[in-house]
């Protein structure tokens, strides 16, 4: 198996400040999302995901739900 497992994430926000990122993470978790941090991006920013999946379809389903049902901003990210 490859060491680098790709993850498919639905991003809620990108933050320079870890404090702000942790606040967003806690908010999403309080709303019932299985929220998580992704890998720190190349610019050193902290990305907070509504959810991170090894299954692409699950990530796309969540992305669509957030954008269309909840009318929230979200973007899809393939991490590998």
Short mmCIF file of N, CA, C and O in Angstrom, two decimals:
data_model
loop_
_atom_site.label_atom_id
_atom_site.label_comp_id
_atom_site.label_asym_id
_atom_site.label_seq_id
_atom_site.Cartn_x
_atom_site.Cartn_y
_atom_site.Cartn_z
N UNK A 1 0.86 -1.20 0.00
CA UNK A 1 0.00 0.00 0.00
C UNK A 1 0.89 1.24 0.00
O UNK A 1 1.91 1.26 0.67
N UNK A 2 0.49 2.27 -0.73
CA UNK A 2 1.28 3.50 -0.73
C UNK A 2 1.27 4.15 0.65
O UNK A 2 0.26 4.08 1.36
N UNK A 3 2.35 4.74 1.03
CA UNK A 3 2.43 5.43 2.31
C UNK A 3 1.53 6.65 2.33
O UNK A 3 0.87 6.94 3.31
N UNK A 4 1.53 7.37 1.21
CA UNK A 4 0.76 8.60 1.15
C UNK A 4 -0.68 8.30 0.77
O UNK A 4 -1.01 8.20 -0.40
N UNK A 5 -1.51 8.13 1.78
CA UNK A 5 -2.94 7.91 1.55
C UNK A 5 -3.55 9.23 1.10
O UNK A 5 -3.44 10.22 1.81
N UNK A 6 -4.18 9.28 -0.08
CA UNK A 6 -4.84 10.53 -0.44
C UNK A 6 -6.07 10.77 0.44
O UNK A 6 -6.78 9.83 0.79
N UNK A 7 -6.28 12.01 0.78
CA UNK A 7 -7.49 12.40 1.50
C UNK A 7 -8.27 13.35 0.63
O UNK A 7 -7.69 14.13 -0.13
N UNK A 8 -9.58 13.29 0.77
CA UNK A 8 -10.47 14.19 0.05
C UNK A 8 -11.18 15.00 1.12
O UNK A 8 -11.84 14.44 2.00
N UNK A 9 -10.97 16.31 1.08
CA UNK A 9 -11.44 17.16 2.15
C UNK A 9 -12.42 18.20 1.65
O UNK A 9 -12.37 18.61 0.49
N UNK A 10 -13.29 18.62 2.55
CA UNK A 10 -14.22 19.71 2.27
C UNK A 10 -13.82 20.86 3.20
O UNK A 10 -13.98 20.76 4.41
N UNK A 11 -13.24 21.89 2.60
CA UNK A 11 -12.60 22.95 3.38
C UNK A 11 -13.60 24.04 3.76
O UNK A 11 -14.32 24.56 2.91
N UNK A 12 -13.57 24.38 5.04
CA UNK A 12 -14.44 25.44 5.56
C UNK A 12 -13.70 26.78 5.59
O UNK A 12 -14.31 27.83 5.42
N UNK A 13 -12.39 26.73 5.79
CA UNK A 13 -11.64 27.97 5.87
C UNK A 13 -10.15 27.72 5.97
O UNK A 13 -9.72 26.63 6.33
N UNK A 14 -9.40 28.75 5.63
CA UNK A 14 -7.94 28.72 5.68
C UNK A 14 -7.49 29.89 6.55
O UNK A 14 -7.95 31.01 6.34
N UNK A 15 -6.62 29.61 7.49
CA UNK A 15 -6.26 30.61 8.50
C UNK A 15 -4.76 30.70 8.69
O UNK A 15 -4.07 29.68 8.71
N UNK A 16 -4.27 31.92 8.84
CA UNK A 16 -2.87 32.12 9.19
C UNK A 16 -2.67 31.85 10.68
O UNK A 16 -1.67 31.27 11.09
N UNK A 17 -3.65 32.25 11.47
CA UNK A 17 -3.58 32.12 12.92
C UNK A 17 -4.11 30.76 13.36
O UNK A 17 -5.25 30.40 13.05
N UNK A 18 -3.30 30.03 14.12
CA UNK A 18 -3.73 28.73 14.65
C UNK A 18 -4.92 28.93 15.60
O UNK A 18 -5.83 28.11 15.64
N UNK A 19 -4.93 30.04 16.32
CA UNK A 19 -6.02 30.33 17.26
C UNK A 19 -7.36 30.42 16.52
O UNK A 19 -8.36 29.84 16.94
N UNK A 20 -7.36 31.14 15.39
CA UNK A 20 -8.59 31.27 14.59
C UNK A 20 -8.98 29.93 13.99
O UNK A 20 -10.16 29.59 13.92
N UNK A 21 -8.00 29.16 13.55
CA UNK A 21 -8.27 27.84 12.98
C UNK A 21 -8.89 26.93 14.04
O UNK A 21 -9.87 26.23 13.76
N UNK A 22 -8.35 26.97 15.24
CA UNK A 22 -8.90 26.12 16.31
C UNK A 22 -10.31 26.55 16.69
O UNK A 22 -11.15 25.71 17.02
N UNK A 23 -10.58 27.85 16.62
CA UNK A 23 -11.93 28.36 16.93
C UNK A 23 -12.92 27.83 15.89
O UNK A 23 -14.02 27.38 16.23
N UNK A 24 -12.54 27.87 14.61
CA UNK A 24 -13.41 27.37 13.54
C UNK A 24 -13.63 25.87 13.69
O UNK A 24 -14.74 25.38 13.54
N UNK A 25 -12.56 25.15 13.99
CA UNK A 25 -12.65 23.70 14.18
C UNK A 25 -13.65 23.37 15.29
O UNK A 25 -14.53 22.52 15.12
N UNK A 26 -13.53 24.07 16.42
CA UNK A 26 -14.43 23.84 17.56
C UNK A 26 -15.87 24.15 17.19
O UNK A 26 -16.80 23.44 17.59
N UNK A 27 -16.07 25.22 16.42
CA UNK A 27 -17.42 25.61 15.99
C UNK A 27 -18.04 24.51 15.13
O UNK A 27 -19.19 24.11 15.34
N UNK A 28 -17.27 23.99 14.17
CA UNK A 28 -17.79 22.94 13.29
C UNK A 28 -18.09 21.67 14.07
O UNK A 28 -19.10 21.01 13.83
N UNK A 29 -17.21 21.34 15.00
CA UNK A 29 -17.44 20.14 15.82
C UNK A 29 -18.70 20.31 16.66
O UNK A 29 -19.49 19.37 16.80
N UNK A 30 -18.92 21.52 17.18
CA UNK A 30 -20.13 21.80 17.96
C UNK A 30 -21.38 21.67 17.10
O UNK A 30 -22.44 21.30 17.59
N UNK A 31 -21.24 21.96 15.80
CA UNK A 31 -22.37 21.82 14.86
C UNK A 31 -22.56 20.38 14.40
O UNK A 31 -23.44 20.09 13.61
N UNK A 32 -21.70 19.48 14.87
CA UNK A 32 -21.88 18.07 14.58
C UNK A 32 -21.04 17.53 13.44
O UNK A 32 -21.18 16.37 13.07
N UNK A 33 -20.17 18.37 12.88
CA UNK A 33 -19.29 17.88 11.81
C UNK A 33 -18.11 17.14 12.40
O UNK A 33 -17.64 17.47 13.49
N UNK A 34 -17.62 16.17 11.65
CA UNK A 34 -16.41 15.45 12.05
C UNK A 34 -15.22 16.26 11.51
O UNK A 34 -14.47 15.81 10.65
N UNK A 35 -15.12 17.50 12.01
CA UNK A 35 -14.17 18.46 11.48
C UNK A 35 -12.74 18.07 11.83
O UNK A 35 -12.49 17.40 12.83
N UNK A 36 -11.81 18.51 10.99
CA UNK A 36 -10.40 18.15 11.18
C UNK A 36 -9.52 19.17 10.48
O UNK A 36 -9.98 19.90 9.60
N UNK A 37 -8.26 19.20 10.87
CA UNK A 37 -7.28 19.96 10.12
C UNK A 37 -6.78 19.12 8.96
O UNK A 37 -6.65 17.91 9.09
N UNK A 38 -6.48 19.76 7.85
CA UNK A 38 -5.79 19.07 6.76
C UNK A 38 -4.30 19.27 6.98
O UNK A 38 -3.88 19.91 7.94
N UNK A 39 -3.50 18.76 6.05
CA UNK A 39 -2.08 19.09 6.06
C UNK A 39 -1.95 20.61 5.95
O UNK A 39 -2.74 21.26 5.27
N UNK A 40 -0.96 21.17 6.62
CA UNK A 40 -0.68 22.61 6.50
C UNK A 40 -0.33 22.87 5.04
O UNK A 40 0.41 22.11 4.42
N UNK A 41 -0.90 23.92 4.48
CA UNK A 41 -0.69 24.16 3.05
C UNK A 41 0.71 24.71 2.78
O UNK A 41 1.44 25.06 3.73
N UNK A 42 1.13 24.76 1.51
CA UNK A 42 2.52 25.17 1.21
C UNK A 42 2.89 26.56 1.73
O UNK A 42 4.05 26.82 2.00
N UNK A 43 1.90 27.44 1.91
CA UNK A 43 2.19 28.77 2.45
C UNK A 43 2.20 28.78 3.97
O UNK A 43 2.29 29.84 4.58
N UNK A 44 2.03 27.61 4.58
CA UNK A 44 2.05 27.53 6.04
C UNK A 44 0.73 27.90 6.68
O UNK A 44 0.67 28.15 7.88
N UNK A 45 -0.34 27.89 5.89
CA UNK A 45 -1.66 28.23 6.43
C UNK A 45 -2.37 26.98 6.92
O UNK A 45 -2.12 25.87 6.44
N UNK A 46 -3.26 27.18 7.89
CA UNK A 46 -3.99 26.08 8.50
C UNK A 46 -5.36 25.97 7.85
O UNK A 46 -6.14 26.91 7.87
N UNK A 47 -5.62 24.81 7.26
CA UNK A 47 -6.92 24.58 6.64
C UNK A 47 -7.80 23.77 7.56
O UNK A 47 -7.37 22.74 8.09
N UNK A 48 -9.02 24.23 7.73
CA UNK A 48 -10.00 23.52 8.55
C UNK A 48 -11.03 22.90 7.62
O UNK A 48 -11.60 23.59 6.78
N UNK A 49 -11.24 21.61 7.79
CA UNK A 49 -12.17 20.87 6.93
C UNK A 49 -13.44 20.51 7.71
O UNK A 49 -13.37 20.17 8.88
N UNK A 50 -14.57 20.61 7.02
CA UNK A 50 -15.82 20.08 7.56
C UNK A 50 -15.66 18.58 7.78
O UNK A 50 -16.22 18.01 8.70
N UNK A 51 -14.92 17.95 6.89
CA UNK A 51 -14.68 16.52 6.98
C UNK A 51 -13.55 16.14 6.04
O UNK A 51 -13.30 16.83 5.05
N UNK A 52 -12.86 15.06 6.39
CA UNK A 52 -11.75 14.53 5.59
C UNK A 52 -12.06 13.06 5.34
O UNK A 52 -12.39 12.34 6.28
N UNK A 53 -11.92 12.64 4.11
CA UNK A 53 -12.34 11.28 3.75
C UNK A 53 -11.26 10.58 2.94
O UNK A 53 -10.50 11.23 2.23
N UNK A 54 -11.24 9.26 3.00
CA UNK A 54 -10.42 8.50 2.07
C UNK A 54 -11.26 8.13 0.85
O UNK A 54 -10.74 7.67 -0.14
N UNK A 55 -12.56 8.40 0.94
CA UNK A 55 -13.48 8.10 -0.15
C UNK A 55 -13.91 9.41 -0.82
O UNK A 55 -14.53 10.27 -0.19
N UNK A 56 -13.57 9.54 -2.10
CA UNK A 56 -13.83 10.77 -2.85
C UNK A 56 -15.33 11.08 -2.93
O UNK A 56 -15.75 12.23 -2.78
N UNK A 57 -16.13 10.05 -3.17
CA UNK A 57 -17.58 10.24 -3.31
C UNK A 57 -18.18 10.83 -2.03
O UNK A 57 -19.01 11.73 -2.07
N UNK A 58 -17.74 10.35 -0.86
CA UNK A 58 -18.25 10.87 0.41
C UNK A 58 -17.91 12.35 0.55
O UNK A 58 -18.73 13.14 1.01
N UNK A 59 -16.70 12.72 0.15
CA UNK A 59 -16.28 14.12 0.24
C UNK A 59 -17.14 14.98 -0.69
O UNK A 59 -17.61 16.06 -0.29
N UNK A 60 -17.36 14.51 -1.91
CA UNK A 60 -18.17 15.28 -2.86
C UNK A 60 -19.61 15.40 -2.39
O UNK A 60 -20.23 16.45 -2.54
N UNK A 61 -20.13 14.34 -1.78
CA UNK A 61 -21.50 14.39 -1.24
C UNK A 61 -21.60 15.44 -0.14
O UNK A 61 -22.56 16.22 -0.10
N UNK A 62 -20.61 15.47 0.76
CA UNK A 62 -20.63 16.45 1.84
C UNK A 62 -20.48 17.86 1.28
O UNK A 62 -21.18 18.79 1.70
N UNK A 63 -19.61 18.01 0.31
CA UNK A 63 -19.39 19.31 -0.34
C UNK A 63 -20.71 19.84 -0.92
O UNK A 63 -21.09 20.99 -0.70
N UNK A 64 -21.40 19.00 -1.65
CA UNK A 64 -22.68 19.40 -2.25
C UNK A 64 -23.71 19.75 -1.19
O UNK A 64 -24.44 20.73 -1.32
N UNK A 65 -23.76 18.95 -0.13
CA UNK A 65 -24.70 19.20 0.96
C UNK A 65 -24.45 20.58 1.59
O UNK A 65 -25.38 21.36 1.79
N UNK A 66 -23.21 20.89 1.87
CA UNK A 66 -22.87 22.16 2.51
C UNK A 66 -23.17 23.33 1.59
O UNK A 66 -23.76 24.33 2.00
N UNK A 67 -22.81 23.21 0.32
CA UNK A 67 -23.02 24.31 -0.62
C UNK A 67 -24.50 24.52 -0.93
O UNK A 67 -24.95 25.65 -0.98
N UNK A 68 -25.22 23.43 -1.16
CA UNK A 68 -26.59 23.57 -1.68
C UNK A 68 -27.66 23.49 -0.60
O UNK A 68 -28.64 24.21 -0.67
N UNK A 69 -27.48 22.63 0.39
CA UNK A 69 -28.49 22.52 1.45
C UNK A 69 -28.26 23.57 2.53
O UNK A 69 -29.18 24.25 2.96
N UNK A 70 -27.02 23.72 2.97
CA UNK A 70 -26.71 24.67 4.04
C UNK A 70 -26.40 26.07 3.51
O UNK A 70 -26.36 27.02 4.27
N UNK A 71 -26.14 26.17 2.20
CA UNK A 71 -25.79 27.46 1.58
C UNK A 71 -24.56 28.09 2.23
O UNK A 71 -24.51 29.30 2.44
N UNK A 72 -23.61 27.26 2.58
CA UNK A 72 -22.36 27.74 3.17
C UNK A 72 -21.24 27.65 2.14
O UNK A 72 -21.31 26.84 1.22
N UNK A 73 -20.22 28.44 2.35
CA UNK A 73 -19.03 28.37 1.51
C UNK A 73 -18.26 27.10 1.87
O UNK A 73 -18.11 26.78 3.04
N UNK A 74 -17.80 26.41 0.86
CA UNK A 74 -16.95 25.25 1.09
C UNK A 74 -16.25 24.95 -0.21
O UNK A 74 -16.77 25.24 -1.28
N UNK A 75 -15.04 24.41 -0.12
CA UNK A 75 -14.40 23.96 -1.35
C UNK A 75 -13.78 22.59 -1.16
O UNK A 75 -13.48 22.18 -0.05
N UNK A 76 -13.74 21.90 -2.26
CA UNK A 76 -13.28 20.52 -2.30
C UNK A 76 -11.79 20.50 -2.56
O UNK A 76 -11.29 21.24 -3.41
N UNK A 77 -11.08 19.68 -1.81
CA UNK A 77 -9.63 19.58 -1.95
C UNK A 77 -9.19 18.12 -1.96
O UNK A 77 -9.54 17.37 -1.05
N UNK A 78 -8.48 17.73 -3.01
CA UNK A 78 -7.84 16.40 -3.01
C UNK A 78 -6.43 16.60 -2.45
O UNK A 78 -5.64 17.34 -3.00
N UNK A 79 -6.18 15.98 -1.30
CA UNK A 79 -4.85 16.07 -0.66
C UNK A 79 -4.07 14.82 -1.03
O UNK A 79 -4.50 13.73 -0.70
N UNK A 80 -2.93 14.98 -1.70
CA UNK A 80 -2.07 13.80 -1.80
C UNK A 80 -0.62 14.21 -1.74
O UNK A 80 -0.25 15.28 -2.03
#
